[in-house]
PDB file of N, CA and C in Angstrom:
ATOM      1  N   MET A 120     -22.747   4.738  -2.740  1.00 57.00           N
ATOM      2  CA  MET A 120     -21.824   4.600  -3.864  1.00 57.00           C
ATOM      3  C   MET A 120     -23.121   3.815  -4.498  1.00 57.00           C
ATOM      4  N   SER A 121     -23.347   3.535  -5.893  1.00 61.00           N
ATOM      5  CA  SER A 121     -24.321   2.854  -6.373  1.00 61.00           C
ATOM      6  C   SER A 121     -23.081   2.147  -6.777  1.00 61.00           C
ATOM      7  N   ASP A 122     -23.665   0.910  -7.097  1.00 57.00           N
ATOM      8  CA  ASP A 122     -23.375  -0.280  -7.617  1.00 57.00           C
ATOM      9  C   ASP A 122     -22.280  -0.140  -8.570  1.00 57.00           C
ATOM     10  N   GLY A 123     -23.213   0.339  -9.754  1.00 56.00           N
ATOM     11  CA  GLY A 123     -22.585   0.661 -11.179  1.00 56.00           C
ATOM     12  C   GLY A 123     -21.062   1.744 -10.300  1.00 56.00           C
ATOM     13  N   ALA A 124     -21.260   2.446 -10.116  1.00 54.00           N
ATOM     14  CA  ALA A 124     -20.116   3.186  -9.903  1.00 54.00           C
ATOM     15  C   ALA A 124     -19.091   2.979  -8.808  1.00 54.00           C
ATOM     16  N   ARG A 125     -19.632   1.606  -7.699  1.00 55.00           N
ATOM     17  CA  ARG A 125     -18.363   0.924  -7.173  1.00 55.00           C
ATOM     18  C   ARG A 125     -17.361   0.329  -8.487  1.00 55.00           C
ATOM     19  N   MET A 126     -17.985  -0.594  -9.443  1.00 53.00           N
ATOM     20  CA  MET A 126     -17.613  -1.439 -10.346  1.00 53.00           C
ATOM     21  C   MET A 126     -16.720  -0.272 -11.546  1.00 53.00           C
ATOM     22  N   THR A 127     -17.289   0.708 -11.433  1.00 72.00           N
ATOM     23  CA  THR A 127     -16.116   1.637 -12.696  1.00 72.00           C
ATOM     24  C   THR A 127     -14.871   1.366 -10.975  1.00 72.00           C
ATOM     25  N   GLU A 128     -15.093   2.332 -10.029  1.00 70.00           N
ATOM     26  CA  GLU A 128     -13.375   1.948  -9.258  1.00 70.00           C
ATOM     27  C   GLU A 128     -13.180   1.022  -9.295  1.00 70.00           C
ATOM     28  N   ILE A 129     -13.556  -0.399  -9.595  1.00 72.00           N
ATOM     29  CA  ILE A 129     -12.589  -1.414  -9.227  1.00 72.00           C
ATOM     30  C   ILE A 129     -12.132  -1.419 -11.006  1.00 72.00           C
ATOM     31  N   ASP A 130     -12.925  -1.394 -12.121  1.00 86.00           N
ATOM     32  CA  ASP A 130     -12.206  -1.618 -13.334  1.00 86.00           C
ATOM     33  C   ASP A 130     -10.862  -0.097 -12.533  1.00 86.00           C
ATOM     34  N   GLU A 131     -11.296   0.651 -13.029  1.00 91.00           N
ATOM     35  CA  GLU A 131     -10.296   1.706 -12.747  1.00 91.00           C
ATOM     36  C   GLU A 131      -8.690   1.329 -12.133  1.00 91.00           C
ATOM     37  N   GLU A 132      -9.136   0.787 -10.798  1.00 92.00           N
ATOM     38  CA  GLU A 132      -8.437   0.345  -9.905  1.00 92.00           C
ATOM     39  C   GLU A 132      -7.024  -0.833 -10.747  1.00 92.00           C
ATOM     40  N   THR A 133      -8.195  -1.882 -11.431  1.00 94.00           N
ATOM     41  CA  THR A 133      -7.443  -3.041 -11.624  1.00 94.00           C
ATOM     42  C   THR A 133      -6.522  -2.618 -13.120  1.00 94.00           C
ATOM     43  N   ALA A 134      -6.914  -1.346 -14.168  1.00 94.00           N
ATOM     44  CA  ALA A 134      -5.965  -0.651 -14.802  1.00 94.00           C
ATOM     45  C   ALA A 134      -5.706  -0.058 -14.865  1.00 94.00           C
ATOM     46  N   TRP A 135      -5.096   0.761 -13.198  1.00 96.00           N
ATOM     47  CA  TRP A 135      -3.590   1.465 -12.893  1.00 96.00           C
ATOM     48  C   TRP A 135      -3.399   0.198 -12.218  1.00 96.00           C
ATOM     49  N   ILE A 136      -3.745  -0.787 -11.815  1.00 96.00           N
ATOM     50  CA  ILE A 136      -2.656  -2.320 -11.365  1.00 96.00           C
ATOM     51  C   ILE A 136      -2.085  -2.740 -12.780  1.00 96.00           C
ATOM     52  N   GLU A 137      -2.839  -2.787 -13.087  1.00 95.00           N
ATOM     53  CA  GLU A 137      -2.118  -3.772 -15.057  1.00 95.00           C
ATOM     54  C   GLU A 137      -1.591  -3.440 -15.673  1.00 95.00           C
ATOM     55  N   ALA A 138      -1.269  -1.381 -15.165  1.00 96.00           N
ATOM     56  CA  ALA A 138       0.047  -0.394 -16.615  1.00 96.00           C
ATOM     57  C   ALA A 138       0.843  -0.376 -15.442  1.00 96.00           C
ATOM     58  N   ALA A 139       0.744  -0.041 -13.541  1.00 97.00           N
ATOM     59  CA  ALA A 139       1.442  -0.143 -13.417  1.00 97.00           C
ATOM     60  C   ALA A 139       3.115  -1.601 -12.926  1.00 97.00           C
ATOM     61  N   ARG A 140       2.173  -2.987 -13.363  1.00 95.00           N
ATOM     62  CA  ARG A 140       2.656  -3.694 -13.796  1.00 95.00           C
ATOM     63  C   ARG A 140       3.757  -3.628 -14.788  1.00 95.00           C
ATOM     64  N   GLY A 141       3.258  -3.199 -15.816  1.00 95.00           N
ATOM     65  CA  GLY A 141       4.084  -2.344 -16.748  1.00 95.00           C
ATOM     66  C   GLY A 141       5.257  -1.465 -16.350  1.00 95.00           C
ATOM     67  N   GLY A 142       5.388  -0.704 -15.684  1.00 95.00           N
ATOM     68  CA  GLY A 142       6.136  -0.473 -15.595  1.00 95.00           C
ATOM     69  C   GLY A 142       5.631   1.392 -15.774  1.00 95.00           C
ATOM     70  N   ASP A 143       3.757   1.409 -15.856  1.00 97.00           N
ATOM     71  CA  ASP A 143       3.737   3.011 -15.261  1.00 97.00           C
ATOM     72  C   ASP A 143       3.463   3.420 -14.006  1.00 97.00           C
ATOM     73  N   ASP A 144       4.524   4.350 -14.292  1.00 95.00           N
ATOM     74  CA  ASP A 144       5.190   5.127 -12.752  1.00 95.00           C
ATOM     75  C   ASP A 144       3.628   5.822 -11.822  1.00 95.00           C
ATOM     76  N   LEU A 145       3.234   6.439 -13.377  1.00 97.00           N
ATOM     77  CA  LEU A 145       1.680   7.916 -13.319  1.00 97.00           C
ATOM     78  C   LEU A 145       0.618   6.982 -13.071  1.00 97.00           C
ATOM     79  N   ALA A 146       0.665   5.791 -13.095  1.00 97.00           N
ATOM     80  CA  ALA A 146      -0.246   4.490 -12.589  1.00 97.00           C
ATOM     81  C   ALA A 146      -0.319   4.526 -11.278  1.00 97.00           C
ATOM     82  N   PHE A 147       0.443   4.079 -10.896  1.00 98.00           N
ATOM     83  CA  PHE A 147       1.153   3.281  -9.384  1.00 98.00           C
ATOM     84  C   PHE A 147       0.908   5.129  -8.559  1.00 98.00           C
ATOM     85  N   GLY A 148       1.024   5.606  -9.195  1.00 98.00           N
ATOM     86  CA  GLY A 148       1.261   7.210  -8.602  1.00 98.00           C
ATOM     87  C   GLY A 148      -0.440   6.852  -8.094  1.00 98.00           C
ATOM     88  N   ARG A 149      -1.237   7.102  -8.947  1.00 97.00           N
ATOM     89  CA  ARG A 149      -2.552   7.040  -8.204  1.00 97.00           C
ATOM     90  C   ARG A 149      -3.458   6.361  -7.285  1.00 97.00           C
ATOM     91  N   LEU A 150      -2.449   4.680  -7.693  1.00 98.00           N
ATOM     92  CA  LEU A 150      -2.843   3.845  -7.007  1.00 98.00           C
ATOM     93  C   LEU A 150      -2.344   4.058  -5.198  1.00 98.00           C
ATOM     94  N   VAL A 151      -1.452   5.106  -5.363  1.00 98.00           N
ATOM     95  CA  VAL A 151      -0.369   5.818  -3.942  1.00 98.00           C
ATOM     96  C   VAL A 151      -1.850   6.593  -3.427  1.00 98.00           C
ATOM     97  N   GLU A 152      -2.055   7.804  -4.297  1.00 98.00           N
ATOM     98  CA  GLU A 152      -2.924   8.848  -4.072  1.00 98.00           C
ATOM     99  C   GLU A 152      -4.426   8.067  -3.729  1.00 98.00           C
ATOM    100  N   ARG A 153      -4.862   7.295  -3.791  1.00 97.00           N
ATOM    101  CA  ARG A 153      -6.294   6.194  -3.018  1.00 97.00           C
ATOM    102  C   ARG A 153      -5.816   5.954  -1.899  1.00 97.00           C
ATOM    103  N   TYR A 154      -4.496   4.999  -1.631  1.00 98.00           N
ATOM    104  CA  TYR A 154      -4.551   4.448  -0.332  1.00 98.00           C
ATOM    105  C   TYR A 154      -3.135   5.164   0.175  1.00 98.00           C
ATOM    106  N   LYS A 155      -2.772   6.431  -0.130  1.00 98.00           N
ATOM    107  CA  LYS A 155      -1.675   6.600   1.224  1.00 98.00           C
ATOM    108  C   LYS A 155      -2.489   6.971   2.527  1.00 98.00           C
ATOM    109  N   GLY A 156      -3.598   7.292   2.655  1.00 98.00           N
ATOM    110  CA  GLY A 156      -4.316   7.359   3.915  1.00 98.00           C
ATOM    111  C   GLY A 156      -4.609   6.079   5.150  1.00 98.00           C
ATOM    112  N   VAL A 157      -4.547   5.401   3.595  1.00 98.00           N
ATOM    113  CA  VAL A 157      -4.950   3.867   4.750  1.00 98.00           C
ATOM    114  C   VAL A 157      -3.428   3.676   5.178  1.00 98.00           C
ATOM    115  N   VAL A 158      -2.475   3.505   4.509  1.00 99.00           N
ATOM    116  CA  VAL A 158      -1.885   3.302   4.294  1.00 99.00           C
ATOM    117  C   VAL A 158      -0.675   3.369   5.676  1.00 99.00           C
ATOM    118  N   PHE A 159      -0.998   5.122   5.380  1.00 98.00           N
ATOM    119  CA  PHE A 159      -0.229   5.652   6.746  1.00 98.00           C
ATOM    120  C   PHE A 159      -1.064   5.367   7.567  1.00 98.00           C
ATOM    121  N   ALA A 160      -2.179   5.843   8.029  1.00 98.00           N
ATOM    122  CA  ALA A 160      -3.129   4.964   9.117  1.00 98.00           C
ATOM    123  C   ALA A 160      -2.462   3.792   9.995  1.00 98.00           C
ATOM    124  N   THR A 161      -2.463   2.469   9.163  1.00 98.00           N
ATOM    125  CA  THR A 161      -2.040   1.269   9.227  1.00 98.00           C
ATOM    126  C   THR A 161      -1.022   1.655   9.536  1.00 98.00           C
ATOM    127  N   VAL A 162       0.188   2.317   9.299  1.00 98.00           N
ATOM    128  CA  VAL A 162       1.223   1.973   9.915  1.00 98.00           C
ATOM    129  C   VAL A 162       1.414   2.993  11.071  1.00 98.00           C
ATOM    130  N   ALA A 163       0.729   4.039  11.062  1.00 98.00           N
ATOM    131  CA  ALA A 163       1.122   4.374  12.714  1.00 98.00           C
ATOM    132  C   ALA A 163       0.253   4.021  13.660  1.00 98.00           C
ATOM    133  N   ALA A 164      -0.452   2.943  13.557  1.00 98.00           N
ATOM    134  CA  ALA A 164      -1.772   2.299  14.370  1.00 98.00           C
ATOM    135  C   ALA A 164      -0.527   1.308  14.912  1.00 98.00           C
ATOM    136  N   VAL A 165       0.128   0.762  13.906  1.00 98.00           N
ATOM    137  CA  VAL A 165       0.589  -0.523  14.448  1.00 98.00           C
ATOM    138  C   VAL A 165       2.162   0.157  15.034  1.00 98.00           C
ATOM    139  N   THR A 166       2.533   1.460  14.773  1.00 97.00           N
ATOM    140  CA  THR A 166       4.166   1.801  15.187  1.00 97.00           C
ATOM    141  C   THR A 166       3.842   2.651  16.699  1.00 97.00           C
ATOM    142  N   GLY A 167       2.504   3.651  16.976  1.00 97.00           N
ATOM    143  CA  GLY A 167       2.443   4.510  17.802  1.00 97.00           C
ATOM    144  C   GLY A 167       2.632   5.606  17.598  1.00 97.00           C
ATOM    145  N   ASP A 168       3.988   5.833  16.437  1.00 96.00           N
ATOM    146  CA  ASP A 168       4.914   7.087  15.397  1.00 96.00           C
ATOM    147  C   ASP A 168       4.533   7.456  14.716  1.00 96.00           C
ATOM    148  N   LEU A 169       3.996   8.528  14.475  1.00 96.00           N
ATOM    149  CA  LEU A 169       3.753   9.468  13.392  1.00 96.00           C
ATOM    150  C   LEU A 169       4.649   9.950  12.208  1.00 96.00           C
ATOM    151  N   ASP A 170       5.588  10.186  13.340  1.00 95.00           N
ATOM    152  CA  ASP A 170       6.894  10.564  12.529  1.00 95.00           C
ATOM    153  C   ASP A 170       7.861   9.230  11.577  1.00 95.00           C
ATOM    154  N   ALA A 171       7.619   7.618  12.122  1.00 96.00           N
ATOM    155  CA  ALA A 171       8.707   6.592  11.398  1.00 96.00           C
ATOM    156  C   ALA A 171       6.752   6.460  10.914  1.00 96.00           C
ATOM    157  N   ALA A 172       5.931   6.809  10.721  1.00 97.00           N
ATOM    158  CA  ALA A 172       4.971   6.033  10.204  1.00 97.00           C
ATOM    159  C   ALA A 172       4.829   7.048   8.348  1.00 97.00           C
ATOM    160  N   HIS A 173       5.471   8.359   8.310  1.00 97.00           N
ATOM    161  CA  HIS A 173       5.523   8.544   6.819  1.00 97.00           C
ATOM    162  C   HIS A 173       6.222   7.661   6.400  1.00 97.00           C
ATOM    163  N   ASP A 174       7.909   8.040   7.256  1.00 97.00           N
ATOM    164  CA  ASP A 174       8.815   7.058   6.666  1.00 97.00           C
ATOM    165  C   ASP A 174       8.320   5.497   5.718  1.00 97.00           C
ATOM    166  N   LEU A 175       7.556   4.275   6.765  1.00 98.00           N
ATOM    167  CA  LEU A 175       7.651   3.706   6.529  1.00 98.00           C
ATOM    168  C   LEU A 175       6.021   3.047   5.242  1.00 98.00           C
ATOM    169  N   ALA A 176       5.590   4.910   5.639  1.00 98.00           N
ATOM    170  CA  ALA A 176       4.749   4.150   4.856  1.00 98.00           C
ATOM    171  C   ALA A 176       5.029   4.358   2.884  1.00 98.00           C
ATOM    172  N   GLN A 177       6.169   5.269   3.148  1.00 98.00           N
ATOM    173  CA  GLN A 177       6.551   5.232   2.125  1.00 98.00           C
ATOM    174  C   GLN A 177       7.278   4.338   1.543  1.00 98.00           C
ATOM    175  N   GLU A 178       7.829   3.388   2.448  1.00 98.00           N
ATOM    176  CA  GLU A 178       9.057   2.067   2.111  1.00 98.00           C
ATOM    177  C   GLU A 178       7.759   1.363   2.151  1.00 98.00           C
ATOM    178  N   ALA A 179       6.733   1.208   2.517  1.00 98.00           N
ATOM    179  CA  ALA A 179       5.689   0.078   1.770  1.00 98.00           C
ATOM    180  C   ALA A 179       4.977   0.042  -0.053  1.00 98.00           C
ATOM    181  N   PHE A 180       4.841   1.374   0.653  1.00 98.00           N
ATOM    182  CA  PHE A 180       4.255   1.637  -1.682  1.00 98.00           C
ATOM    183  C   PHE A 180       5.866   1.404  -2.385  1.00 98.00           C
ATOM    184  N   LEU A 181       6.787   1.188  -1.479  1.00 98.00           N
ATOM    185  CA  LEU A 181       8.038   0.580  -2.874  1.00 98.00           C
ATOM    186  C   LEU A 181       7.882  -0.582  -2.273  1.00 98.00           C
ATOM    187  N   ARG A 182       7.872  -1.551  -1.704  1.00 98.00           N
ATOM    188  CA  ARG A 182       7.573  -2.433  -1.657  1.00 98.00           C
ATOM    189  C   ARG A 182       6.551  -2.990  -2.579  1.00 98.00           C
ATOM    190  N   ALA A 183       5.562  -2.291  -2.337  1.00 98.00           N
ATOM    191  CA  ALA A 183       4.089  -2.816  -3.510  1.00 98.00           C
ATOM    192  C   ALA A 183       4.941  -2.321  -4.853  1.00 98.00           C
ATOM    193  N   TRP A 184       5.544  -1.430  -5.295  1.00 97.00           N
ATOM    194  CA  TRP A 184       6.069  -1.469  -6.490  1.00 97.00           C
ATOM    195  C   TRP A 184       6.611  -1.924  -7.004  1.00 97.00           C
ATOM    196  N   HIS A 185       7.546  -2.905  -6.537  1.00 96.00           N
ATOM    197  CA  HIS A 185       8.768  -4.028  -6.403  1.00 96.00           C
ATOM    198  C   HIS A 185       7.938  -5.413  -6.575  1.00 96.00           C
ATOM    199  N   GLY A 186       7.110  -5.529  -5.587  1.00 96.00           N
ATOM    200  CA  GLY A 186       6.310  -7.215  -5.665  1.00 96.00           C
ATOM    201  C   GLY A 186       4.946  -6.945  -6.450  1.00 96.00           C
ATOM    202  N   LEU A 187       4.475  -5.993  -7.190  1.00 95.00           N
ATOM    203  CA  LEU A 187       2.907  -6.064  -8.020  1.00 95.00           C
ATOM    204  C   LEU A 187       3.270  -7.692  -8.816  1.00 95.00           C
ATOM    205  N   GLY A 188       4.371  -8.078  -9.583  1.00 92.00           N
ATOM    206  CA  GLY A 188       4.543  -8.983 -10.243  1.00 92.00           C
ATOM    207  C   GLY A 188       3.983  -9.977  -9.259  1.00 92.00           C
ATOM    208  N   ARG A 189       4.095  -9.907  -7.996  1.00 94.00           N
ATOM    209  CA  ARG A 189       3.466 -11.163  -7.188  1.00 94.00           C
ATOM    210  C   ARG A 189       2.117 -11.447  -6.734  1.00 94.00           C
ATOM    211  N   LEU A 190       1.721 -10.281  -6.688  1.00 94.00           N
ATOM    212  CA  LEU A 190       0.166 -10.176  -7.206  1.00 94.00           C
ATOM    213  C   LEU A 190      -0.867 -11.087  -7.797  1.00 94.00           C
ATOM    214  N   ASP A 191      -1.426 -11.489  -7.218  1.00 91.00           N
ATOM    215  CA  ASP A 191      -1.887 -12.909  -8.182  1.00 91.00           C
ATOM    216  C   ASP A 191      -3.842 -12.114  -8.702  1.00 91.00           C
ATOM    217  N   ASP A 192      -3.906 -11.557  -7.933  1.00 92.00           N
ATOM    218  CA  ASP A 192      -5.869 -10.556  -8.036  1.00 92.00           C
ATOM    219  C   ASP A 192      -5.397  -9.616  -7.975  1.00 92.00           C
ATOM    220  N   THR A 193      -5.584  -9.291  -8.561  1.00 90.00           N
ATOM    221  CA  THR A 193      -6.092  -7.467  -8.796  1.00 90.00           C
ATOM    222  C   THR A 193      -7.188  -6.730  -7.657  1.00 90.00           C
ATOM    223  N   ALA A 194      -7.403  -7.296  -7.678  1.00 89.00           N
ATOM    224  CA  ALA A 194      -9.161  -7.554  -6.546  1.00 89.00           C
ATOM    225  C   ALA A 194      -8.518  -7.281  -4.539  1.00 89.00           C
ATOM    226  N   SER A 195      -7.271  -8.098  -4.762  1.00 94.00           N
ATOM    227  CA  SER A 195      -6.697  -8.341  -3.336  1.00 94.00           C
ATOM    228  C   SER A 195      -5.415  -6.678  -2.902  1.00 94.00           C
ATOM    229  N   PHE A 196      -5.655  -5.932  -3.927  1.00 96.00           N
ATOM    230  CA  PHE A 196      -4.309  -5.024  -3.962  1.00 96.00           C
ATOM    231  C   PHE A 196      -4.948  -4.184  -2.983  1.00 96.00           C
ATOM    232  N   GLY A 197      -5.954  -4.101  -2.129  1.00 96.00           N
ATOM    233  CA  GLY A 197      -6.062  -3.664  -0.870  1.00 96.00           C
ATOM    234  C   GLY A 197      -5.518  -4.256  -0.105  1.00 96.00           C
ATOM    235  N   PRO A 198      -5.924  -5.458   0.592  1.00 97.00           N
ATOM    236  CA  PRO A 198      -5.736  -5.828   1.612  1.00 97.00           C
ATOM    237  C   PRO A 198      -4.565  -6.312   1.251  1.00 97.00           C
ATOM    238  N   TRP A 199      -3.587  -7.109   0.370  1.00 98.00           N
ATOM    239  CA  TRP A 199      -2.292  -7.282  -0.202  1.00 98.00           C
ATOM    240  C   TRP A 199      -1.502  -5.630   0.916  1.00 98.00           C
ATOM    241  N   LEU A 200      -1.584  -4.526   0.323  1.00 98.00           N
ATOM    242  CA  LEU A 200      -1.053  -3.316   0.469  1.00 98.00           C
ATOM    243  C   LEU A 200      -1.339  -3.478   1.796  1.00 98.00           C
ATOM    244  N   ARG A 201      -2.129  -3.097   2.773  1.00 98.00           N
ATOM    245  CA  ARG A 201      -2.424  -3.057   3.767  1.00 98.00           C
ATOM    246  C   ARG A 201      -1.314  -4.048   4.743  1.00 98.00           C
ATOM    247  N   ALA A 202      -1.346  -5.207   4.414  1.00 98.00           N
ATOM    248  CA  ALA A 202      -0.312  -6.114   5.022  1.00 98.00           C
ATOM    249  C   ALA A 202       0.927  -5.739   5.419  1.00 98.00           C
ATOM    250  N   ILE A 203       1.448  -5.305   3.612  1.00 98.00           N
ATOM    251  CA  ILE A 203       2.921  -4.425   3.332  1.00 98.00           C
ATOM    252  C   ILE A 203       3.325  -3.816   4.237  1.00 98.00           C
ATOM    253  N   ALA A 204       1.970  -2.637   4.501  1.00 98.00           N
ATOM    254  CA  ALA A 204       1.980  -2.118   5.548  1.00 98.00           C
ATOM    255  C   ALA A 204       1.592  -2.634   7.134  1.00 98.00           C
ATOM    256  N   ARG A 205       1.342  -3.460   7.142  1.00 98.00           N
ATOM    257  CA  ARG A 205       1.331  -4.210   8.776  1.00 98.00           C
ATOM    258  C   ARG A 205       2.502  -4.453   8.938  1.00 98.00           C
ATOM    259  N   ASN A 206       3.243  -4.738   7.841  1.00 98.00           N
ATOM    260  CA  ASN A 206       4.264  -6.164   8.125  1.00 98.00           C
ATOM    261  C   ASN A 206       5.580  -5.041   8.235  1.00 98.00           C
ATOM    262  N   ARG A 207       5.744  -3.787   7.598  1.00 98.00           N
ATOM    263  CA  ARG A 207       6.940  -3.062   7.882  1.00 98.00           C
ATOM    264  C   ARG A 207       6.602  -2.000   9.644  1.00 98.00           C
ATOM    265  N   GLY A 208       5.542  -1.898   9.137  1.00 98.00           N
ATOM    266  CA  GLY A 208       5.283  -1.314  11.262  1.00 98.00           C
ATOM    267  C   GLY A 208       6.355  -2.628  12.008  1.00 98.00           C
ATOM    268  N   ARG A 209       6.069  -3.551  11.722  1.00 98.00           N
ATOM    269  CA  ARG A 209       5.793  -4.553  13.631  1.00 98.00           C
ATOM    270  C   ARG A 209       7.370  -4.917  12.579  1.00 98.00           C
ATOM    271  N   THR A 210       8.251  -4.743  11.681  1.00 97.00           N
ATOM    272  CA  THR A 210       9.597  -5.173  11.524  1.00 97.00           C
ATOM    273  C   THR A 210      10.256  -3.494  12.757  1.00 97.00           C
ATOM    274  N   TRP A 211       9.534  -2.337  11.987  1.00 97.00           N
ATOM    275  CA  TRP A 211      10.159  -1.236  12.794  1.00 97.00           C
ATOM    276  C   TRP A 211      10.273  -1.341  14.220  1.00 97.00           C
ATOM    277  N   LEU A 212       8.939  -1.938  14.574  1.00 96.00           N
ATOM    278  CA  LEU A 212       8.694  -2.366  16.102  1.00 96.00           C
ATOM    279  C   LEU A 212       9.943  -2.673  16.670  1.00 96.00           C
ATOM    280  N   GLU A 213       9.850  -4.664  16.074  1.00 94.00           N
ATOM    281  CA  GLU A 213      10.916  -5.038  16.414  1.00 94.00           C
ATOM    282  C   GLU A 213      12.392  -5.226  16.202  1.00 94.00           C
ATOM    283  N   ARG A 214      12.440  -4.223  15.662  1.00 92.00           N
ATOM    284  CA  ARG A 214      13.838  -3.484  15.904  1.00 92.00           C
ATOM    285  C   ARG A 214      14.430  -2.310  16.006  1.00 92.00           C
ATOM    286  N   ARG A 215      13.312  -1.497  16.751  1.00 90.00           N
ATOM    287  CA  ARG A 215      12.908  -0.549  17.393  1.00 90.00           C
ATOM    288  C   ARG A 215      13.882  -1.246  19.029  1.00 90.00           C
ATOM    289  N   ARG A 216      12.879  -2.191  19.693  1.00 89.00           N
ATOM    290  CA  ARG A 216      12.879  -3.252  20.571  1.00 89.00           C
ATOM    291  C   ARG A 216      14.125  -4.111  20.793  1.00 89.00           C
ATOM    292  N   ARG A 217      15.318  -4.485  19.898  1.00 85.00           N
ATOM    293  CA  ARG A 217      15.993  -5.197  20.099  1.00 85.00           C
ATOM    294  C   ARG A 217      17.255  -4.126  20.455  1.00 85.00           C
ATOM    295  N   ARG A 218      16.811  -2.595  20.491  1.00 76.00           N
ATOM    296  CA  ARG A 218      18.269  -1.501  20.512  1.00 76.00           C
ATOM    297  C   ARG A 218      18.681  -1.553  21.880  1.00 76.00           C
ATOM    298  N   PRO A 219      19.601  -1.436  22.006  1.00 67.00           N
ATOM    299  CA  PRO A 219      20.283  -0.807  23.242  1.00 67.00           C
ATOM    300  C   PRO A 219      19.862  -0.310  24.634  1.00 67.00           C
TER     301      PRO A 219
END
């Protein structure tokens, strides 16, 4: 990917984030499309459970949607979203271990 194409992708993503912050669910849907594979893979790697990973990925996106206002740097959206996904997976594992 050329530097120009990469900058266009970053600019596009920043525009989607800003629009989603303003309540644009279609813009957030574009972010979901871009990141759904990595979010699912992250949760699946943490949990080792593909069925749970589907639900947890949805939960991660829901938390991201509600937390966009707390995201300081739009350039850190990807790492921030992956951290949410990792944390959802860890929480799921902790709850599963506590069950009798």
